[in-house]
XYZ file of C-alpha atoms in Angstrom:
262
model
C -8.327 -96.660 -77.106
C -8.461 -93.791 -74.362
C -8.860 -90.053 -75.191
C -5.590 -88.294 -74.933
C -5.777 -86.059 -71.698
C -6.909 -82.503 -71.719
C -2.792 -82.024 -70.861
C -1.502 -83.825 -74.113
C -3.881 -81.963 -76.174
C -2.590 -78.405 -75.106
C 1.012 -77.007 -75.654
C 3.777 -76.501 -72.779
C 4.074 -72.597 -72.129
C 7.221 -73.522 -71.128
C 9.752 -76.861 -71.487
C 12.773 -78.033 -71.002
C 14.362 -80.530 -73.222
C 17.742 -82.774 -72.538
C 18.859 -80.543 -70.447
C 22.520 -81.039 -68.450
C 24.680 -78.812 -66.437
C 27.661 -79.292 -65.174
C 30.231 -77.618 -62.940
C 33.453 -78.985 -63.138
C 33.019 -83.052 -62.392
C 29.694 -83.001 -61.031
C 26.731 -83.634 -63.074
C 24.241 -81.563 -61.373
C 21.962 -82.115 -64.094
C 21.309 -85.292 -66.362
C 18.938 -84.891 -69.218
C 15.851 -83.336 -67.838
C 12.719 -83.196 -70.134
C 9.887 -81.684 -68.761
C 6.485 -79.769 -69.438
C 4.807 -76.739 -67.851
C 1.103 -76.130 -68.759
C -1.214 -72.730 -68.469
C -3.018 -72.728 -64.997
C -0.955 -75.309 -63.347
C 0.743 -76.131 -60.236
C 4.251 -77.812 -61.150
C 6.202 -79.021 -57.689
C 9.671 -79.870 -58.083
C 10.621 -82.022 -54.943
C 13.918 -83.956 -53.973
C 16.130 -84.530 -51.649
C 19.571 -81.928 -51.134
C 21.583 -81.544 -53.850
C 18.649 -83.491 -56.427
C 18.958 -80.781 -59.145
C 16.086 -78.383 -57.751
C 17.678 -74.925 -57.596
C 20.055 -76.049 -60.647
C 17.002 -76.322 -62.385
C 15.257 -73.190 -61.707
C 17.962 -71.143 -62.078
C 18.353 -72.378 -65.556
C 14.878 -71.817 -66.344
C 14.726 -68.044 -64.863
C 18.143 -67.427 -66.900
C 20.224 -67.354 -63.935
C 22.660 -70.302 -64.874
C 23.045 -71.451 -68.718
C 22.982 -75.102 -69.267
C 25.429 -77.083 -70.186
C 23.637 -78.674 -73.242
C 19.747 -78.768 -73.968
C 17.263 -75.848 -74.411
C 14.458 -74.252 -73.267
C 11.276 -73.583 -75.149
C 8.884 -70.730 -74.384
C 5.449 -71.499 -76.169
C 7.294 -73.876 -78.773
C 10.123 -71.068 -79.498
C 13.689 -72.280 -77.967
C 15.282 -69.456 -75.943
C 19.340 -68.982 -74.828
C 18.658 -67.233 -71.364
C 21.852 -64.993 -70.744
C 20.189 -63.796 -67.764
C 17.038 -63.142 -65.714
C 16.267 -59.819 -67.893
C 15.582 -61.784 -70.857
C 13.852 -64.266 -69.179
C 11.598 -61.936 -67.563
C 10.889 -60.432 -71.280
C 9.852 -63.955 -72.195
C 7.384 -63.461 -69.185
C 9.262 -65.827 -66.555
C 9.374 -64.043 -63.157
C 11.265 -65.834 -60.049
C 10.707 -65.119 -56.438
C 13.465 -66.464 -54.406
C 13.429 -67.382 -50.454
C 15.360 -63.902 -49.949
C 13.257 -61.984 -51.605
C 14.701 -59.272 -53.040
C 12.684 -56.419 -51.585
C 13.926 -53.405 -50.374
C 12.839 -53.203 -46.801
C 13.291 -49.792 -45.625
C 11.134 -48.858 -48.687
C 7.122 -49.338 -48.990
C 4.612 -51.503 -50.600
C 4.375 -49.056 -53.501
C 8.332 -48.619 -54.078
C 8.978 -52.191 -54.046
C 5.992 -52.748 -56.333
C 7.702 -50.617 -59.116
C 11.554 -50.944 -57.796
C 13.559 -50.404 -61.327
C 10.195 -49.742 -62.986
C 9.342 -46.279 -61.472
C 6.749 -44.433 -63.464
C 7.265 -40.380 -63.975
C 4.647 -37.792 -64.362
C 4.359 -35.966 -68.152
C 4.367 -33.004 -68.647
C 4.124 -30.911 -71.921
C 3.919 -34.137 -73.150
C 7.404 -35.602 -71.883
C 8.871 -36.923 -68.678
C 9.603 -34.861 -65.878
C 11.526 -36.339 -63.534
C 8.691 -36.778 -60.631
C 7.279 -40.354 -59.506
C 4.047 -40.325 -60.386
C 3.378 -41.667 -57.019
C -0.210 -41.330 -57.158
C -0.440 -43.887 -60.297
C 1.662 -46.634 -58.397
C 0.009 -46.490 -55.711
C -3.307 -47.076 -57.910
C -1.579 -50.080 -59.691
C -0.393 -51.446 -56.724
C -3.733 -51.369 -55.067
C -4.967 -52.813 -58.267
C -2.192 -55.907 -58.583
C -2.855 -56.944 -55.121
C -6.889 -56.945 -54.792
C -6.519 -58.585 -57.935
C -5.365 -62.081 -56.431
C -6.752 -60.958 -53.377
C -3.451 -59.935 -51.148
C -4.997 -57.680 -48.021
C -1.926 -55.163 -46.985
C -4.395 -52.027 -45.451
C -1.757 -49.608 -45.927
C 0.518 -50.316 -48.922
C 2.676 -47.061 -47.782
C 4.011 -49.143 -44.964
C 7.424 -50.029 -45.191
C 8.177 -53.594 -46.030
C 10.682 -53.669 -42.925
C 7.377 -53.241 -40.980
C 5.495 -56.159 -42.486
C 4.954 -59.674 -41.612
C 7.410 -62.840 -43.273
C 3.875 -63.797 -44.756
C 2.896 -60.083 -45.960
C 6.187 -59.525 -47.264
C 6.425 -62.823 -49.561
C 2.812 -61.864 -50.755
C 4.469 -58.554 -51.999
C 7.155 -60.264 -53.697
C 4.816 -62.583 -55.447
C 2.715 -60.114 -56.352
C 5.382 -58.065 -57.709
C 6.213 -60.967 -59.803
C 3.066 -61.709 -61.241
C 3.013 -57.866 -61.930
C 5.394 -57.952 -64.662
C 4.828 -61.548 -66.351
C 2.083 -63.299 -68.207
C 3.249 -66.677 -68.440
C 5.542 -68.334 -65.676
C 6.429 -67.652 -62.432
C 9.165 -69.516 -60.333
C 8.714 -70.632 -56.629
C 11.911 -71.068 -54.439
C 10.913 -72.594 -50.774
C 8.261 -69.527 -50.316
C 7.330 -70.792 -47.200
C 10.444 -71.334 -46.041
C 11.313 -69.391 -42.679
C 7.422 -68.452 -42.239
C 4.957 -69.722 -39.186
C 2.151 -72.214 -39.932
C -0.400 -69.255 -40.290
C 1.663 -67.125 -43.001
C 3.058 -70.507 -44.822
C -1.223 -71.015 -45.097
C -1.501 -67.491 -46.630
C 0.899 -68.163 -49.167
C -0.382 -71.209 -50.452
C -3.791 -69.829 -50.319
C -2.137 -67.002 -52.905
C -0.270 -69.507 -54.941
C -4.262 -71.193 -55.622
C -5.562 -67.988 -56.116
C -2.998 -67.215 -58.878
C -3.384 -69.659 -60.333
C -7.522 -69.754 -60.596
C -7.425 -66.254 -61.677
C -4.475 -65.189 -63.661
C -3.768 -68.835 -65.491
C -0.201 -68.609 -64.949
C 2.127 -71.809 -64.987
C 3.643 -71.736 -61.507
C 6.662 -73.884 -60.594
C 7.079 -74.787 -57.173
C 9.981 -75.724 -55.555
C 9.812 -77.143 -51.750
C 10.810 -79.552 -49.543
C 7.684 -79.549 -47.346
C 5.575 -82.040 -49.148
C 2.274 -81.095 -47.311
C 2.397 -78.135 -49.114
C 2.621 -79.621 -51.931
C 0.130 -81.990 -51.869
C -1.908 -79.252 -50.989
C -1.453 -77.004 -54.218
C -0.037 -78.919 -56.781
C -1.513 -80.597 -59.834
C 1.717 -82.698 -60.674
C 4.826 -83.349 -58.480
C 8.202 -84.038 -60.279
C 10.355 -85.735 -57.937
C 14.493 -85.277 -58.754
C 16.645 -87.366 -57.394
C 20.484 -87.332 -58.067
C 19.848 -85.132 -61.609
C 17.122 -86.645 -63.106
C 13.220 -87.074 -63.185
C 12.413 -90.092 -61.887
C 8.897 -89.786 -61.626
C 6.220 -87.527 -62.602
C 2.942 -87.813 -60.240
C -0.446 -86.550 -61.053
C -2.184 -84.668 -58.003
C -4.426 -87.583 -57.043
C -2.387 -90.603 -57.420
C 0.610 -88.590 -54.637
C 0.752 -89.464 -51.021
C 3.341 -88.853 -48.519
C 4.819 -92.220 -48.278
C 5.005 -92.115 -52.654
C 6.880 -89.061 -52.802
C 9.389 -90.098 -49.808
C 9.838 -93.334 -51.661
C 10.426 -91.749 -55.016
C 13.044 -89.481 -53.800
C 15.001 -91.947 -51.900
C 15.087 -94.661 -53.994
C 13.323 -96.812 -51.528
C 10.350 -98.760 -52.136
C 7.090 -97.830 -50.442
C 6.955 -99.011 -46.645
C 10.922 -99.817 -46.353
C 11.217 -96.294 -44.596
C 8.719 -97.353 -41.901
C-alpha cells in the first residue's frame, strides 16, 4: 500500500462541507465538499453560472448557505458577514476592488484601520501617518510589490499596481485565507503577469491558502496546485497541478469528453 500524500496527512485551514444555497428555485449550490491547505494554490474554474462566486461569497461571509458549514482549522463557523470572516483570518479581494482612488497607497493600506498618535499615553486624534507609511512600505517589500512612491494616489496607478495594493492590503490583515475574484480580469497581458507573479510570491513566503477564482485557464495552470472545476453546482472533478491541461479542464466543465470540442 501507498503512503498517504503529504496533503492527507495535514489538516484543511479551511473547508467546506455539504454545502447548498439556494435562491428561490434555483439550486445554485449542490453539496459542495471541499479542502483548502496552508501554502496552496486552490483554482475554482467553471463555466457562467457553475457556482463560482456563490461559493466564495459564502466562504468570505458574504452570502449564508442554505445548509452545510464551514470549518476554519477544524472549528465550524456561521459567517454573518465579511467582518467575522475576516476575524477568522479570511480576506477577499474582489474584481472592483474596493479602494478608494482619490486617496494614496498609505490611506488605502489602513482604510477603516487608521492608526493615531499617543500622547500622555492615550489617543489623540492625529494619523500617525509616519507609522503607516512604515507598515505599508513594510507589507509590500515583504511579497515584493514595487510602488516607488506609496503617497501616490491610487487614481494615479496602473490596473496592475492598483490590484497589487488591494492584495496586499488583504494579506495585511489575515493569516490564513485569502479569496481571489477574476484578479486579472480587465488588466493587459503585462499587469495580468505581475499579478500572478504576486499570487506565487504569496504564497512561497507568507504560506497562506489562496483561492482562486478565474475563467482564464492559462493562468491557472500557471499558479495553481489543484483546479476544482464546478459545473452546474457541484465539484465534478478535482485536478492535481500536473495531471491539468487545457483540453482536461474544457472537457470537465462542459461535460464533454476530451477531443469532442475539437
Amino acid at each position: 500500500m501507498s503512503p498517504p500524500s503529504p496533503v492527507a496527512q495535514r489538516q484543511p485551514v479551511l473547508a467546506a462541507r455539504g454545502i447548498h444555497q439556494r435562491f428561490g428555485g434555483v439550486h445554485a449550490l449542490r453539496g459542495i465538499d471541499l479542502e483548502l491547505f496552508p501554502g496552496e494554490v486552490l483554482a475554482l474554474v467553471g463555466d457562467n453560472g457553475a457556482g463560482k462566486s456563490t461559493l466564495l461569497k459564502i466562504l468570505s461571509g458574504n452570502n449564508r448557505p442554505t445548509s452545510g458549514e464551514v470549518l476554519v482549522e477544524g472549528r465550524a463557523h456561521e459567517f454573518k458577514n465579511p467582518a467575522e470572516a475576516s476575524a477568522a483570518g479570511i480576506a477577499t479581494v474582489y474584481q472592483d476592488l474596493a479602494l478608494a482612488l482619490d486617496l494614496d497607497v498609505v490611506e488605502n493600506m489602513f482604510l477603516g484601520r487608521e492608526v493615531s498618535v499617543r500622547g500622555a499615553g492615550r489617543l489623540t486624534g492625529h494619523l500617525d501617518r509616519a507609522l503607516m507609511a512604515k507598515r505599508t512600505r513594510e507589507a509590500l517589500d515583504r511579497v515584493h510589490i514595487r510602488i516607488p512612491d506609496i503617497e501616490a494616489r491610487c487614481v494615479d496607478l496602473s490596473g496592475g499596481q492598483r490590484q497589487a495594493v488591494a492584495i496586499a492590503r488583504a494579506v495585511t490583515w489575515c493569516d490564513k485565507v485569502l479569496l481571489l475574484d477574476e484578479p486579472t480580469a480587465a488588466l493587459g497581458v503585462e499587469q495580468q503577469q505581475e499579478v500572478l507573479n504576486l499570487i506565487t510570491s504569496i504564497r512561497e513566503r507568507l504560506d497562506l491558502a489562496i483561492v482562486l477564482v478565474s475563467h482564464q485557464l492559462s493562468h491557472v495552470l500557471e499558479v495553481a496546485d489543484r483546479i476544482a472545476v464546478l459545473r452546474q453546482g457541484r465539484i465534478v472533478r478535482v485536478f492535481d497541478r500536473d495531471e491539468a491541461t487545457s483540453s482536461s479542464l474544457v472537457a470537465a466543465i462542459t461535460g464533454l469528453t476530451e477531443g469532442d470540442e475539437e
